[in-house]
């Protein structure tokens, strides 16, 4: 059964409405190495946009640039509608703390989706069913323990030192909230950053790491997600290159029924 609201995720991404400036608070339940989990930050920004009285349509794209560390505590979101037309809206959001410099900068596109010709050339990757795979062990980072990761391929192997030769950075896994929560746009944006760093998979070890810029494209609107009626996604992620302290990541999030729900890309810093 689904948990009764509020879910920890909804509490962690809650915002207080203002005029152009909204307010939120970091959550210890979604903490990473030295700051809040980037997916939770992105979901908080998206929530502010979706609750804005001027918002029209569903999220089409969200880019989040993590400019500086976010400290524990309250933060402000300066939300601005940049441009709107009959079918789409373009937004910008700046996150600050205590009146200081921008810590996170985001841009978003919302669109009114209308019936049209549809075609999905991407093939569903398929996997062993969620129920037949074991949950990945809990980690020190609290955000990771809010999710149930079940690897069908490319499970990271930590311990025993780094790999003598790099391994494939590819992975395929089921991702679900550990306490089940029906999938929505907020879930998708957070889960699009929930992959372990590709460098961890390649090197078999945890190294200093942080997302610098994350972009997620949504391929389903609220009605589509409601029709899917699921609490999990089948996700794949891979990388093309690691070079001079930065590496990329490309991911896909699929419904169990085979619908491509979102695609995501990011560039991340690592120290190794």
GROMACS .gro file of C-alpha atoms in nm:
model
  272
    1UNK     CA    1   0.000   0.000   0.000
    2UNK     CA    2   0.110   0.355  -0.061
    3UNK     CA    3   0.215   0.550   0.244
    4UNK     CA    4  -0.021   0.810   0.382
    5UNK     CA    5   0.077   1.164   0.301
    6UNK     CA    6   0.290   1.346   0.375
    7UNK     CA    7   0.566   1.124   0.243
    8UNK     CA    8   0.923   1.208   0.351
    9UNK     CA    9   0.993   1.312  -0.007
   10UNK     CA   10   0.702   1.556  -0.004
   11UNK     CA   11   0.816   1.696   0.329
   12UNK     CA   12   1.173   1.736   0.200
   13UNK     CA   13   1.061   1.920  -0.114
   14UNK     CA   14   0.795   2.137   0.049
   15UNK     CA   15   0.795   2.508  -0.033
   16UNK     CA   16   0.618   2.810   0.111
   17UNK     CA   17   0.456   3.030  -0.149
   18UNK     CA   18   0.546   3.392  -0.190
   19UNK     CA   19   0.512   3.651  -0.465
   20UNK     CA   20   0.828   3.599  -0.667
   21UNK     CA   21   1.034   3.459  -0.377
   22UNK     CA   22   0.951   3.121  -0.229
   23UNK     CA   23   1.116   2.945   0.065
   24UNK     CA   24   1.218   2.590   0.148
   25UNK     CA   25   1.442   2.402   0.390
   26UNK     CA   26   1.703   2.130   0.339
   27UNK     CA   27   1.619   1.786   0.476
   28UNK     CA   28   1.854   1.558   0.673
   29UNK     CA   29   1.667   1.265   0.516
   30UNK     CA   30   1.801   1.360   0.170
   31UNK     CA   31   2.163   1.448   0.248
   32UNK     CA   32   2.461   1.359   0.030
   33UNK     CA   33   2.836   1.392   0.091
   34UNK     CA   34   2.854   1.759   0.191
   35UNK     CA   35   2.510   1.898   0.110
   36UNK     CA   36   2.156   1.814   0.003
   37UNK     CA   37   2.099   1.549  -0.264
   38UNK     CA   38   2.085   1.727  -0.599
   39UNK     CA   39   1.775   1.540  -0.708
   40UNK     CA   40   1.588   1.663  -0.402
   41UNK     CA   41   1.699   2.020  -0.475
   42UNK     CA   42   1.578   1.985  -0.835
   43UNK     CA   43   1.244   1.844  -0.719
   44UNK     CA   44   1.201   2.132  -0.474
   45UNK     CA   45   1.257   2.381  -0.755
   46UNK     CA   46   1.014   2.194  -0.979
   47UNK     CA   47   0.754   2.187  -0.701
   48UNK     CA   48   0.774   2.566  -0.663
   49UNK     CA   49   0.718   2.603  -1.037
   50UNK     CA   50   0.429   2.357  -1.046
   51UNK     CA   51   0.258   2.530  -0.755
   52UNK     CA   52   0.307   2.878  -0.901
   53UNK     CA   53  -0.029   3.041  -0.985
   54UNK     CA   54   0.098   3.147  -1.330
   55UNK     CA   55   0.215   2.800  -1.429
   56UNK     CA   56   0.041   2.647  -1.728
   57UNK     CA   57   0.102   2.303  -1.875
   58UNK     CA   58   0.335   2.025  -1.766
   59UNK     CA   59   0.714   2.022  -1.729
   60UNK     CA   60   0.892   1.961  -2.057
   61UNK     CA   61   1.254   2.031  -1.958
   62UNK     CA   62   1.442   2.131  -1.645
   63UNK     CA   63   1.808   2.228  -1.624
   64UNK     CA   64   1.967   2.274  -1.283
   65UNK     CA   65   2.316   2.421  -1.241
   66UNK     CA   66   2.465   2.358  -0.898
   67UNK     CA   67   2.677   2.672  -0.857
   68UNK     CA   68   2.788   2.649  -0.493
   69UNK     CA   69   2.736   2.431  -0.185
   70UNK     CA   70   2.399   2.458  -0.013
   71UNK     CA   71   2.422   2.475   0.365
   72UNK     CA   72   2.184   2.304   0.604
   73UNK     CA   73   1.879   2.520   0.674
   74UNK     CA   74   1.640   2.749   0.492
   75UNK     CA   75   1.683   2.882   0.140
   76UNK     CA   76   1.498   3.123  -0.089
   77UNK     CA   77   1.383   3.058  -0.443
   78UNK     CA   78   1.351   3.360  -0.671
   79UNK     CA   79   1.102   3.237  -0.933
   80UNK     CA   80   1.055   3.435  -1.255
   81UNK     CA   81   0.844   3.374  -1.564
   82UNK     CA   82   1.076   3.478  -1.846
   83UNK     CA   83   0.852   3.426  -2.150
   84UNK     CA   84   0.514   3.273  -2.222
   85UNK     CA   85   0.321   3.206  -2.540
   86UNK     CA   86   0.012   3.006  -2.633
   87UNK     CA   87   0.174   2.666  -2.586
   88UNK     CA   88   0.482   2.703  -2.365
   89UNK     CA   89   0.636   2.890  -2.073
   90UNK     CA   90   1.001   2.957  -1.993
   91UNK     CA   91   1.101   3.002  -1.628
   92UNK     CA   92   1.415   3.081  -1.431
   93UNK     CA   93   1.477   3.004  -1.063
   94UNK     CA   94   1.763   3.122  -0.842
   95UNK     CA   95   1.832   2.962  -0.504
   96UNK     CA   96   2.004   3.174  -0.239
   97UNK     CA   97   2.062   3.153   0.134
   98UNK     CA   98   2.067   3.447   0.373
   99UNK     CA   99   2.069   3.701   0.095
  100UNK     CA  100   2.400   3.568  -0.037
  101UNK     CA  101   2.512   3.470  -0.384
  102UNK     CA  102   2.324   3.225  -0.604
  103UNK     CA  103   2.384   2.864  -0.498
  104UNK     CA  104   2.166   2.697  -0.761
  105UNK     CA  105   2.042   2.830  -1.095
  106UNK     CA  106   1.765   2.657  -1.287
  107UNK     CA  107   1.571   2.708  -1.609
  108UNK     CA  108   1.253   2.524  -1.698
  109UNK     CA  109   1.013   2.487  -1.988
  110UNK     CA  110   0.646   2.399  -1.938
  111UNK     CA  111   0.420   2.309  -2.226
  112UNK     CA  112   0.060   2.228  -2.305
  113UNK     CA  113   0.071   1.878  -2.453
  114UNK     CA  114  -0.193   1.812  -2.716
  115UNK     CA  115  -0.290   1.488  -2.897
  116UNK     CA  116  -0.061   1.422  -3.192
  117UNK     CA  117   0.114   1.154  -3.392
  118UNK     CA  118   0.319   0.935  -3.156
  119UNK     CA  119   0.615   0.706  -3.216
  120UNK     CA  120   0.873   0.566  -2.973
  121UNK     CA  121   1.174   0.436  -3.169
  122UNK     CA  122   1.369   0.374  -2.847
  123UNK     CA  123   1.341   0.011  -2.737
  124UNK     CA  124   1.243  -0.083  -2.385
  125UNK     CA  125   1.558  -0.230  -2.224
  126UNK     CA  126   1.373  -0.496  -2.026
  127UNK     CA  127   1.499  -0.650  -1.704
  128UNK     CA  128   1.442  -0.918  -1.444
  129UNK     CA  129   1.126  -0.816  -1.254
  130UNK     CA  130   1.170  -0.584  -0.955
  131UNK     CA  131   1.043  -0.848  -0.712
  132UNK     CA  132   1.306  -1.100  -0.821
  133UNK     CA  133   1.606  -0.874  -0.749
  134UNK     CA  134   1.755  -0.793  -0.411
  135UNK     CA  135   1.767  -0.441  -0.272
  136UNK     CA  136   2.106  -0.272  -0.279
  137UNK     CA  137   2.250  -0.239   0.074
  138UNK     CA  138   2.203   0.086   0.260
  139UNK     CA  139   2.478   0.350   0.242
  140UNK     CA  140   2.608   0.626   0.465
  141UNK     CA  141   2.437   0.895   0.257
  142UNK     CA  142   2.082   0.935   0.386
  143UNK     CA  143   1.934   1.027   0.046
  144UNK     CA  144   2.035   0.693  -0.101
  145UNK     CA  145   1.853   0.508   0.176
  146UNK     CA  146   1.524   0.671   0.076
  147UNK     CA  147   1.536   0.469  -0.247
  148UNK     CA  148   1.514   0.100  -0.321
  149UNK     CA  149   1.781   0.028  -0.585
  150UNK     CA  150   1.765  -0.315  -0.750
  151UNK     CA  151   2.037  -0.373  -1.008
  152UNK     CA  152   1.970  -0.590  -1.311
  153UNK     CA  153   2.312  -0.507  -1.463
  154UNK     CA  154   2.618  -0.306  -1.368
  155UNK     CA  155   2.588  -0.318  -0.990
  156UNK     CA  156   2.877  -0.116  -0.843
  157UNK     CA  157   3.148  -0.313  -0.665
  158UNK     CA  158   3.307  -0.125  -0.378
  159UNK     CA  159   3.578  -0.237  -0.139
  160UNK     CA  160   3.913  -0.399  -0.195
  161UNK     CA  161   4.062  -0.086  -0.353
  162UNK     CA  162   4.008   0.066  -0.692
  163UNK     CA  163   3.997  -0.135  -1.011
  164UNK     CA  164   4.327  -0.196  -1.188
  165UNK     CA  165   4.142  -0.156  -1.519
  166UNK     CA  166   3.830   0.061  -1.559
  167UNK     CA  167   3.501  -0.127  -1.570
  168UNK     CA  168   3.198  -0.037  -1.780
  169UNK     CA  169   3.010   0.264  -1.640
  170UNK     CA  170   2.679   0.122  -1.768
  171UNK     CA  171   2.408   0.015  -1.528
  172UNK     CA  172   2.046  -0.094  -1.546
  173UNK     CA  173   1.834  -0.094  -1.235
  174UNK     CA  174   1.493  -0.048  -1.085
  175UNK     CA  175   1.449   0.266  -0.873
  176UNK     CA  176   1.160   0.308  -0.632
  177UNK     CA  177   1.097   0.506  -0.317
  178UNK     CA  178   1.178   0.275  -0.026
  179UNK     CA  179   0.844   0.377   0.123
  180UNK     CA  180   0.627   0.347  -0.192
  181UNK     CA  181   0.507   0.672  -0.350
  182UNK     CA  182   0.313   0.700  -0.675
  183UNK     CA  183   0.534   0.823  -0.957
  184UNK     CA  184   0.491   1.184  -1.069
  185UNK     CA  185   0.702   1.458  -1.229
  186UNK     CA  186   0.872   1.533  -0.896
  187UNK     CA  187   0.970   1.166  -0.865
  188UNK     CA  188   1.113   1.168  -1.217
  189UNK     CA  189   1.334   1.472  -1.170
  190UNK     CA  190   1.470   1.340  -0.842
  191UNK     CA  191   1.525   0.988  -0.976
  192UNK     CA  192   1.703   1.132  -1.281
  193UNK     CA  193   1.982   1.231  -1.041
  194UNK     CA  194   1.960   0.915  -0.829
  195UNK     CA  195   2.211   0.714  -1.034
  196UNK     CA  196   2.539   0.650  -0.857
  197UNK     CA  197   2.827   0.846  -1.008
  198UNK     CA  198   2.948   0.677  -1.327
  199UNK     CA  199   3.304   0.717  -1.202
  200UNK     CA  200   3.215   0.496  -0.902
  201UNK     CA  201   3.117   0.216  -1.141
  202UNK     CA  202   3.426   0.260  -1.358
  203UNK     CA  203   3.674   0.270  -1.068
  204UNK     CA  204   3.498   0.043  -0.812
  205UNK     CA  205   3.544   0.307  -0.544
  206UNK     CA  206   3.384   0.617  -0.399
  207UNK     CA  207   3.573   0.934  -0.486
  208UNK     CA  208   3.487   1.300  -0.424
  209UNK     CA  209   3.203   1.371  -0.666
  210UNK     CA  210   2.932   1.625  -0.739
  211UNK     CA  211   2.682   1.706  -1.013
  212UNK     CA  212   2.757   2.039  -1.181
  213UNK     CA  213   2.472   2.059  -1.432
  214UNK     CA  214   2.168   1.833  -1.476
  215UNK     CA  215   1.913   1.844  -1.758
  216UNK     CA  216   1.605   1.625  -1.769
  217UNK     CA  217   1.350   1.602  -2.050
  218UNK     CA  218   1.001   1.481  -1.963
  219UNK     CA  219   0.824   1.263  -2.220
  220UNK     CA  220   0.501   1.212  -2.024
  221UNK     CA  221   0.257   1.458  -1.872
  222UNK     CA  222   0.053   1.425  -1.554
  223UNK     CA  223  -0.224   1.231  -1.728
  224UNK     CA  224   0.028   0.987  -1.877
  225UNK     CA  225   0.193   0.929  -1.540
  226UNK     CA  226  -0.141   0.884  -1.370
  227UNK     CA  227  -0.235   0.622  -1.630
  228UNK     CA  228   0.091   0.433  -1.572
  229UNK     CA  229  -0.007   0.404  -1.203
  230UNK     CA  230   0.336   0.287  -1.086
  231UNK     CA  231   0.575   0.347  -0.800
  232UNK     CA  232   0.898   0.255  -0.980
  233UNK     CA  233   1.104   0.308  -1.295
  234UNK     CA  234   1.345   0.089  -1.488
  235UNK     CA  235   1.649   0.311  -1.537
  236UNK     CA  236   1.964   0.288  -1.746
  237UNK     CA  237   2.271   0.509  -1.726
  238UNK     CA  238   2.604   0.524  -1.905
  239UNK     CA  239   2.896   0.761  -1.964
  240UNK     CA  240   3.095   0.858  -2.271
  241UNK     CA  241   3.409   1.006  -2.118
  242UNK     CA  242   3.599   1.099  -1.803
  243UNK     CA  243   3.860   1.369  -1.858
  244UNK     CA  244   4.040   1.631  -1.650
  245UNK     CA  245   3.813   1.606  -1.343
  246UNK     CA  246   3.479   1.592  -1.527
  247UNK     CA  247   3.261   1.312  -1.658
  248UNK     CA  248   2.926   1.291  -1.833
  249UNK     CA  249   2.619   1.075  -1.776
  250UNK     CA  250   2.324   0.984  -1.998
  251UNK     CA  251   2.019   0.816  -1.852
  252UNK     CA  252   1.672   0.687  -1.938
  253UNK     CA  253   1.375   0.631  -1.706
  254UNK     CA  254   1.111   0.382  -1.821
  255UNK     CA  255   0.776   0.273  -1.682
  256UNK     CA  256   0.734  -0.101  -1.615
  257UNK     CA  257   0.490  -0.105  -1.908
  258UNK     CA  258   0.760   0.010  -2.151
  259UNK     CA  259   0.689   0.383  -2.184
  260UNK     CA  260   0.993   0.612  -2.198
  261UNK     CA  261   0.911   0.866  -1.927
  262UNK     CA  262   1.223   1.083  -1.918
  263UNK     CA  263   1.576   1.115  -2.050
  264UNK     CA  264   1.851   1.291  -1.861
  265UNK     CA  265   2.207   1.413  -1.906
  266UNK     CA  266   2.455   1.561  -1.665
  267UNK     CA  267   2.814   1.673  -1.626
  268UNK     CA  268   2.979   1.600  -1.294
  269UNK     CA  269   3.303   1.683  -1.113
  270UNK     CA  270   3.520   1.409  -0.966
  271UNK     CA  271   3.856   1.394  -0.794
  272UNK     CA  272   4.058   1.083  -0.875
   0.00000   0.00000   0.00000
